mmCIF file of C-alpha atoms and ligand atoms in Angstrom:
data_model
loop_
_atom_site.group_PDB
_atom_site.id
_atom_site.type_symbol
_atom_site.label_atom_id
_atom_site.label_comp_id
_atom_site.label_asym_id
_atom_site.label_seq_id
_atom_site.Cartn_x
_atom_site.Cartn_y
_atom_site.Cartn_z
ATOM 1 C CA MET A 1 120.941 -49.092 -129.336
ATOM 2 C CA LEU A 2 119.700 -48.033 -126.039
ATOM 3 C CA GLU A 3 122.095 -45.999 -123.780
ATOM 4 C CA ALA A 4 121.633 -44.299 -120.533
ATOM 5 C CA VAL A 5 124.619 -41.970 -119.587
ATOM 6 C CA ALA A 6 124.609 -40.642 -116.053
ATOM 7 C CA LEU A 7 120.828 -40.527 -116.618
ATOM 8 C CA THR A 8 119.311 -38.652 -113.603
ATOM 9 C CA LYS A 9 115.803 -37.681 -112.443
ATOM 10 C CA ASP A 10 114.799 -35.854 -109.588
ATOM 11 C CA PHE A 11 111.055 -35.186 -108.548
ATOM 12 C CA GLY A 12 111.209 -32.040 -106.373
ATOM 13 C CA THR A 13 113.724 -33.095 -103.585
ATOM 14 C CA HIS A 14 113.489 -36.880 -104.309
ATOM 15 C CA ARG A 15 116.057 -38.479 -106.623
ATOM 16 C CA ALA A 16 114.102 -41.351 -108.335
ATOM 17 C CA LEU A 17 117.018 -42.251 -110.677
ATOM 18 C CA ASP A 18 120.567 -41.496 -109.806
ATOM 19 C CA ALA A 19 123.263 -41.546 -112.413
ATOM 20 C CA LEU A 20 122.264 -44.450 -114.428
ATOM 21 C CA ASP A 21 124.763 -45.976 -116.956
ATOM 22 C CA LEU A 22 123.310 -48.758 -119.153
ATOM 23 C CA ARG A 23 123.558 -50.075 -122.636
ATOM 24 C CA VAL A 24 121.340 -52.483 -124.479
ATOM 25 C CA GLU A 25 122.801 -53.602 -127.740
ATOM 26 C CA ALA A 26 120.676 -55.005 -130.612
ATOM 27 C CA GLY A 27 120.029 -58.540 -130.157
ATOM 28 C CA GLU A 28 120.102 -58.328 -126.414
ATOM 29 C CA ILE A 29 117.359 -58.476 -123.591
ATOM 30 C CA VAL A 30 118.250 -56.490 -120.539
ATOM 31 C CA CYS A 31 115.923 -57.086 -117.535
ATOM 32 C CA LEU A 32 115.521 -54.595 -114.774
ATOM 33 C CA LEU A 33 114.412 -56.087 -111.420
ATOM 34 C CA GLY A 34 114.012 -53.956 -108.199
ATOM 35 C CA ALA A 35 111.648 -53.010 -105.293
ATOM 36 C CA ASN A 36 108.799 -50.850 -105.869
ATOM 37 C CA GLY A 37 109.819 -47.325 -106.464
ATOM 38 C CA ALA A 38 113.353 -48.190 -107.485
ATOM 39 C CA GLY A 39 113.215 -46.150 -110.500
ATOM 40 C CA LYS A 40 112.670 -48.813 -113.232
ATOM 41 C CA THR A 41 109.269 -47.024 -114.684
ATOM 42 C CA THR A 42 111.226 -43.904 -114.609
ATOM 43 C CA THR A 43 114.043 -44.987 -116.757
ATOM 44 C CA ILE A 44 111.788 -46.216 -119.511
ATOM 45 C CA ASN A 45 109.815 -42.888 -119.278
ATOM 46 C CA LEU A 46 113.034 -41.015 -119.895
ATOM 47 C CA PHE A 47 113.942 -43.152 -122.770
ATOM 48 C CA LEU A 48 110.362 -42.622 -124.082
ATOM 49 C CA GLY A 49 110.780 -39.007 -123.765
ATOM 50 C CA PHE A 50 107.793 -38.786 -121.517
ATOM 51 C CA LEU A 51 109.898 -37.353 -118.922
ATOM 52 C CA GLU A 52 112.861 -34.808 -119.071
ATOM 53 C CA PRO A 53 116.170 -35.862 -117.250
ATOM 54 C CA SER A 54 117.333 -33.620 -114.556
ATOM 55 C CA ALA A 55 120.907 -34.672 -115.696
ATOM 56 C CA GLY A 56 122.739 -36.985 -118.209
ATOM 57 C CA GLU A 57 121.230 -38.356 -121.427
ATOM 58 C CA ALA A 58 118.785 -41.099 -122.758
ATOM 59 C CA ARG A 59 120.164 -42.100 -126.222
ATOM 60 C CA VAL A 60 118.404 -44.074 -128.838
ATOM 61 C CA ASP A 61 120.346 -45.314 -131.560
ATOM 62 C CA GLY A 62 123.199 -42.824 -130.451
ATOM 63 C CA VAL A 63 120.975 -39.775 -130.415
ATOM 64 C CA ASP A 64 119.710 -37.858 -127.325
ATOM 65 C CA VAL A 65 115.979 -38.420 -127.051
ATOM 66 C CA ARG A 66 115.641 -34.814 -126.305
ATOM 67 C CA SER A 67 117.152 -33.719 -129.621
ATOM 68 C CA ASP A 68 115.080 -35.943 -131.767
ATOM 69 C CA PRO A 69 111.942 -36.931 -129.798
ATOM 70 C CA VAL A 70 109.923 -37.883 -132.843
ATOM 71 C CA GLY A 71 112.810 -39.892 -134.668
ATOM 72 C CA SER A 72 113.688 -41.846 -131.642
ATOM 73 C CA LYS A 73 110.113 -42.831 -130.949
ATOM 74 C CA ARG A 74 109.817 -44.151 -134.449
ATOM 75 C CA LYS A 75 112.537 -46.773 -133.586
ATOM 76 C CA LEU A 76 110.759 -47.727 -130.144
ATOM 77 C CA LEU A 77 107.865 -49.680 -129.215
ATOM 78 C CA TYR A 78 106.372 -49.449 -125.703
ATOM 79 C CA VAL A 79 104.460 -52.108 -123.988
ATOM 80 C CA PRO A 80 102.982 -51.057 -120.757
ATOM 81 C CA GLU A 81 101.586 -53.289 -118.009
ATOM 82 C CA GLN A 82 97.973 -52.602 -119.529
ATOM 83 C CA ILE A 83 97.731 -52.087 -123.057
ATOM 84 C CA ALA A 84 94.783 -49.677 -123.646
ATOM 85 C CA LEU A 85 92.713 -50.561 -126.792
ATOM 86 C CA PHE A 86 89.425 -49.238 -128.011
ATOM 87 C CA GLY A 87 86.810 -51.815 -127.022
ATOM 88 C CA GLU A 88 84.518 -50.922 -129.509
ATOM 89 C CA LEU A 89 86.843 -51.702 -132.367
ATOM 90 C CA THR A 90 88.122 -55.314 -133.483
ATOM 91 C CA GLY A 91 91.749 -56.134 -132.763
ATOM 92 C CA LEU A 92 92.503 -55.538 -136.572
ATOM 93 C CA GLU A 93 90.696 -51.974 -136.414
ATOM 94 C CA ASN A 94 92.824 -51.249 -133.273
ATOM 95 C CA LEU A 95 96.175 -52.169 -135.042
ATOM 96 C CA ILE A 96 95.195 -50.372 -138.120
ATOM 97 C CA TYR A 97 94.632 -47.318 -135.923
ATOM 98 C CA PHE A 98 97.886 -47.590 -133.939
ATOM 99 C CA ALA A 99 99.705 -48.474 -136.952
ATOM 100 C CA ALA A 100 98.540 -44.964 -138.687
ATOM 101 C CA LEU A 101 99.596 -43.138 -135.342
ATOM 102 C CA SER A 102 102.942 -44.825 -135.578
ATOM 103 C CA GLY A 103 103.594 -43.877 -139.239
ATOM 104 C CA ILE A 104 103.815 -47.394 -140.499
ATOM 105 C CA CYS A 105 103.587 -47.413 -144.217
ATOM 106 C CA ASP A 106 101.905 -50.792 -145.092
ATOM 107 C CA ARG A 107 98.725 -50.622 -143.281
ATOM 108 C CA SER A 108 96.957 -52.925 -145.401
ATOM 109 C CA PRO A 109 94.591 -55.407 -143.526
ATOM 110 C CA ALA A 110 96.550 -58.172 -145.074
ATOM 111 C CA ASN A 111 99.844 -57.222 -143.786
ATOM 112 C CA LEU A 112 98.338 -56.137 -140.309
ATOM 113 C CA ARG A 113 96.502 -59.633 -139.942
ATOM 114 C CA ARG A 114 100.109 -61.277 -140.767
ATOM 115 C CA CYS A 115 101.614 -59.228 -137.983
ATOM 116 C CA LEU A 116 98.664 -60.302 -135.545
ATOM 117 C CA ALA A 117 99.087 -64.015 -136.475
ATOM 118 C CA GLN A 118 102.812 -63.676 -135.999
ATOM 119 C CA ALA A 119 101.892 -62.300 -132.505
ATOM 120 C CA GLY A 120 99.925 -65.420 -131.741
ATOM 121 C CA LEU A 121 96.407 -63.932 -132.041
ATOM 122 C CA ALA A 122 94.092 -66.376 -133.425
ATOM 123 C CA ASP A 123 92.431 -65.441 -136.799
ATOM 124 C CA ALA A 124 88.864 -65.558 -135.305
ATOM 125 C CA ALA A 125 89.823 -63.218 -132.621
ATOM 126 C CA MET A 126 91.245 -60.488 -135.017
ATOM 127 C CA ASP A 127 87.756 -59.554 -136.222
ATOM 128 C CA ARG A 128 86.123 -59.645 -132.765
ATOM 129 C CA ARG A 129 85.660 -56.381 -130.650
ATOM 130 C CA ALA A 130 88.761 -55.809 -128.098
ATOM 131 C CA ALA A 131 86.196 -55.142 -125.331
ATOM 132 C CA GLY A 132 86.089 -58.989 -124.879
ATOM 133 C CA TYR A 133 89.880 -59.701 -125.187
ATOM 134 C CA SER A 134 91.693 -61.117 -122.222
ATOM 135 C CA LYS A 135 94.889 -59.319 -120.850
ATOM 136 C CA GLY A 136 97.256 -61.630 -122.993
ATOM 137 C CA MET A 137 95.235 -60.881 -126.254
ATOM 138 C CA ARG A 138 95.730 -57.146 -125.706
ATOM 139 C CA GLN A 139 99.554 -57.781 -125.173
ATOM 140 C CA LYS A 140 99.404 -59.561 -128.318
ATOM 141 C CA VAL A 141 98.291 -56.607 -130.312
ATOM 142 C CA GLY A 142 100.911 -54.623 -128.769
ATOM 143 C CA ILE A 143 103.565 -56.980 -129.917
ATOM 144 C CA ALA A 144 102.000 -57.173 -133.327
ATOM 145 C CA LEU A 145 102.430 -53.405 -133.665
ATOM 146 C CA ALA A 146 106.347 -54.085 -132.732
ATOM 147 C CA ILE A 147 106.271 -56.562 -135.595
ATOM 148 C CA ALA A 148 104.500 -54.310 -138.114
ATOM 149 C CA LYS A 149 106.668 -51.211 -137.050
ATOM 150 C CA GLN A 150 109.770 -53.346 -137.076
ATOM 151 C CA ALA A 151 110.672 -51.675 -133.790
ATOM 152 C CA ARG A 152 114.330 -51.681 -133.284
ATOM 153 C CA ALA A 153 114.037 -51.394 -129.403
ATOM 154 C CA LEU A 154 111.223 -52.662 -127.310
ATOM 155 C CA LEU A 155 110.695 -51.038 -123.813
ATOM 156 C CA LEU A 156 108.457 -53.199 -121.809
ATOM 157 C CA ASP A 157 107.352 -52.276 -118.462
ATOM 158 C CA GLU A 158 106.039 -55.380 -116.411
ATOM 159 C CA PRO A 159 104.278 -56.572 -119.669
ATOM 160 C CA THR A 160 103.323 -59.892 -118.363
ATOM 161 C CA SER A 161 102.129 -58.938 -114.664
ATOM 162 C CA GLY A 162 98.873 -60.587 -114.267
ATOM 163 C CA LEU A 163 98.989 -62.923 -117.274
ATOM 164 C CA ASP A 164 98.513 -66.779 -116.636
ATOM 165 C CA PRO A 165 101.830 -68.781 -116.921
ATOM 166 C CA GLN A 166 100.944 -69.856 -120.474
ATOM 167 C CA ALA A 167 100.162 -66.449 -121.821
ATOM 168 C CA SER A 168 103.321 -65.198 -120.140
ATOM 169 C CA ALA A 169 105.519 -67.847 -121.634
ATOM 170 C CA GLU A 170 103.895 -67.101 -125.156
ATOM 171 C CA PHE A 171 104.583 -63.427 -124.572
ATOM 172 C CA HIS A 172 108.396 -64.066 -123.620
ATOM 173 C CA SER A 173 108.804 -66.240 -126.602
ATOM 174 C CA LEU A 174 107.633 -63.479 -128.731
ATOM 175 C CA VAL A 175 109.970 -60.815 -127.155
ATOM 176 C CA VAL A 176 112.892 -63.707 -127.707
ATOM 177 C CA ARG A 177 111.914 -63.834 -131.317
ATOM 178 C CA GLN A 178 111.899 -60.139 -131.653
ATOM 179 C CA ARG A 179 115.299 -60.120 -130.084
ATOM 180 C CA ASP A 180 116.544 -62.836 -132.585
ATOM 181 C CA ALA A 181 115.321 -60.553 -135.275
ATOM 182 C CA GLY A 182 117.782 -58.051 -133.998
ATOM 183 C CA ALA A 183 115.598 -55.829 -131.540
ATOM 184 C CA ALA A 184 117.110 -54.395 -128.479
ATOM 185 C CA VAL A 185 114.952 -55.119 -125.545
ATOM 186 C CA LEU A 186 114.730 -53.511 -122.084
ATOM 187 C CA MET A 187 112.336 -55.254 -120.062
ATOM 188 C CA VAL A 188 111.039 -54.302 -116.313
ATOM 189 C CA THR A 189 109.603 -57.111 -114.562
ATOM 190 C CA HIS A 190 109.473 -58.612 -111.062
ATOM 191 C CA ASP A 191 109.454 -62.139 -112.381
ATOM 192 C CA LEU A 192 113.000 -63.272 -111.459
ATOM 193 C CA PHE A 193 112.486 -66.851 -113.228
ATOM 194 C CA ARG A 194 111.624 -65.186 -116.597
ATOM 195 C CA ALA A 195 114.389 -62.559 -116.287
ATOM 196 C CA ARG A 196 116.841 -65.315 -115.974
ATOM 197 C CA GLU A 197 115.497 -67.308 -118.719
ATOM 198 C CA VAL A 198 115.095 -64.680 -121.197
ATOM 199 C CA GLY A 199 117.440 -61.975 -120.210
ATOM 200 C CA THR A 200 121.227 -61.584 -121.595
ATOM 201 C CA ARG A 201 121.663 -59.450 -118.549
ATOM 202 C CA ILE A 202 119.867 -58.568 -115.465
ATOM 203 C CA GLY A 203 120.298 -55.367 -113.752
ATOM 204 C CA LEU A 204 119.184 -55.025 -110.003
ATOM 205 C CA MET A 205 118.024 -51.473 -109.022
ATOM 206 C CA ARG A 206 117.355 -50.223 -105.736
ATOM 207 C CA GLU A 207 116.322 -46.562 -104.767
ATOM 208 C CA GLY A 208 117.288 -45.041 -107.868
ATOM 209 C CA ARG A 209 120.627 -46.909 -108.358
ATOM 210 C CA LEU A 210 121.781 -49.630 -110.583
ATOM 211 C CA ARG A 211 123.242 -51.893 -107.843
ATOM 212 C CA ARG A 212 124.454 -54.788 -110.016
ATOM 213 C CA MET A 213 124.485 -56.043 -113.339
ATOM 214 C CA ILE A 214 124.387 -59.681 -114.025
ATOM 215 C CA ASP A 215 125.069 -62.037 -117.103
ATOM 216 C CA ALA A 216 122.023 -64.346 -116.877
ATOM 217 C CA ALA A 217 124.235 -67.320 -118.013
ATOM 218 C CA ASP A 218 126.419 -67.118 -115.268
ATOM 219 C CA ILE A 219 123.601 -67.588 -112.528
ATOM 220 C CA THR A 220 120.839 -70.110 -111.745
ATOM 221 C CA ALA A 221 117.401 -69.055 -110.701
ATOM 222 C CA SER A 222 117.917 -69.554 -107.007
ATOM 223 C CA GLU A 223 121.181 -67.730 -107.213
ATOM 224 C CA LEU A 224 119.606 -64.782 -108.674
ATOM 225 C CA GLU A 225 116.905 -64.920 -105.952
ATOM 226 C CA SER A 226 119.463 -64.898 -103.220
ATOM 227 C CA LEU A 227 121.308 -62.123 -104.708
ATOM 228 C CA TYR A 228 118.257 -60.080 -105.248
ATOM 229 C CA LEU A 229 117.070 -60.701 -101.760
ATOM 230 C CA GLU A 230 120.598 -59.762 -100.574
ATOM 231 C CA GLU A 231 120.824 -56.524 -102.637
ATOM 232 C CA MET A 232 117.266 -55.411 -101.522
ATOM 233 C CA GLY A 233 117.806 -56.185 -97.706
ATOM 234 C CA ARG A 234 120.857 -53.943 -97.340
HETATM 235 N N1 ATP B 301 105.622 -38.138 -111.680
HETATM 236 C C1 ATP B 301 106.188 -38.424 -110.425
HETATM 237 N N2 ATP B 301 106.160 -37.372 -109.568
HETATM 238 C C2 ATP B 301 106.691 -37.572 -108.562
HETATM 239 N N3 ATP B 301 107.315 -38.496 -107.901
HETATM 240 C C3 ATP B 301 107.566 -39.707 -108.889
HETATM 241 C C4 ATP B 301 106.746 -39.552 -110.270
HETATM 242 N N4 ATP B 301 107.035 -40.836 -110.900
HETATM 243 C C5 ATP B 301 107.782 -41.474 -110.014
HETATM 244 N N5 ATP B 301 107.994 -40.857 -108.931
HETATM 245 C C6 ATP B 301 108.849 -41.294 -107.889
HETATM 246 O O1 ATP B 301 109.889 -41.886 -108.213
HETATM 247 C C7 ATP B 301 110.487 -43.118 -107.527
HETATM 248 C C8 ATP B 301 110.400 -44.116 -108.648
HETATM 249 O O2 ATP B 301 109.431 -44.545 -109.252
HETATM 250 P P1 ATP B 301 109.372 -45.613 -110.478
HETATM 251 O O3 ATP B 301 107.827 -45.428 -110.735
HETATM 252 O O4 ATP B 301 110.309 -45.225 -111.283
HETATM 253 O O5 ATP B 301 109.638 -46.792 -109.736
HETATM 254 P P2 ATP B 301 109.402 -48.413 -110.094
HETATM 255 O O6 ATP B 301 110.737 -48.879 -110.034
HETATM 256 O O7 ATP B 301 108.839 -48.465 -111.481
HETATM 257 O O8 ATP B 301 108.507 -49.120 -109.018
HETATM 258 P P3 ATP B 301 107.166 -50.161 -109.422
HETATM 259 O O9 ATP B 301 108.104 -51.573 -109.277
HETATM 260 O O10 ATP B 301 106.505 -50.065 -108.156
HETATM 261 O O11 ATP B 301 106.740 -50.082 -110.593
HETATM 262 C C9 ATP B 301 109.394 -43.486 -106.537
HETATM 263 O O12 ATP B 301 109.590 -42.919 -105.185
HETATM 264 C C10 ATP B 301 108.215 -42.706 -107.081
HETATM 265 O O13 ATP B 301 107.115 -42.171 -106.064
HETATM 266 MG MG1 MG B 302 107.189 -49.252 -112.325
#
């Protein structure tokens, strides 16, 4: 579903991403871990078409993002670290607005309420202004959009950083549910524990290169930590 083929990005003379080869199939969660500046966000931005590759291709559903930027975005849902909502609108009104931007056909309040409920937002919260939402509540509106859009691939860039452990656990179980519904998920995180728990495979990145790809089932949390420290320390 998501495929990077020798994907490379230079900023001036600095190579932020160096010949990344990566596939994320439907029904899979691939987690990317790595030190600050490793090229993780750059990878996500290339899939979103926010950046042009210097070489190689980012493909969504087999199609180069550059050749069909609109069509590929329709299949994707992006959740950044901070979801920006309009504070003066309610959660439901925000979702109606973003659903319109995303070209979602069924924008009836009943359908979008159902999506918000599936994302775990309490009924009472849907009609409150988003200015008063916690970070976890804002992230749930993002997931509700993924549900409404029936996004086939999720691109998550540190979606739970700063969430309390309960909100983080809830968010990850929502992501697992989307995976079980057939979504391909690429998640950037610094949370080794969650990466091992929800990831199918875990990629370790450093200085623009994917150093290692690990099957999450083959490794314990403490083994992952040791491997991570070893790769980052080299
Ligand atoms: N727009 C840009 N212009 C110039 N350099 C950039 C730009 N975006 C990223 N870089 C550089 O590319 C490298 C990779 O950045 P990137 O944001 O992908 O890292 P990251 O792995 O997401 O790190 P973090 O964990 O801190 O979010 C860094 O050296 C960064 O300074
Ligand atoms: Mg980043």
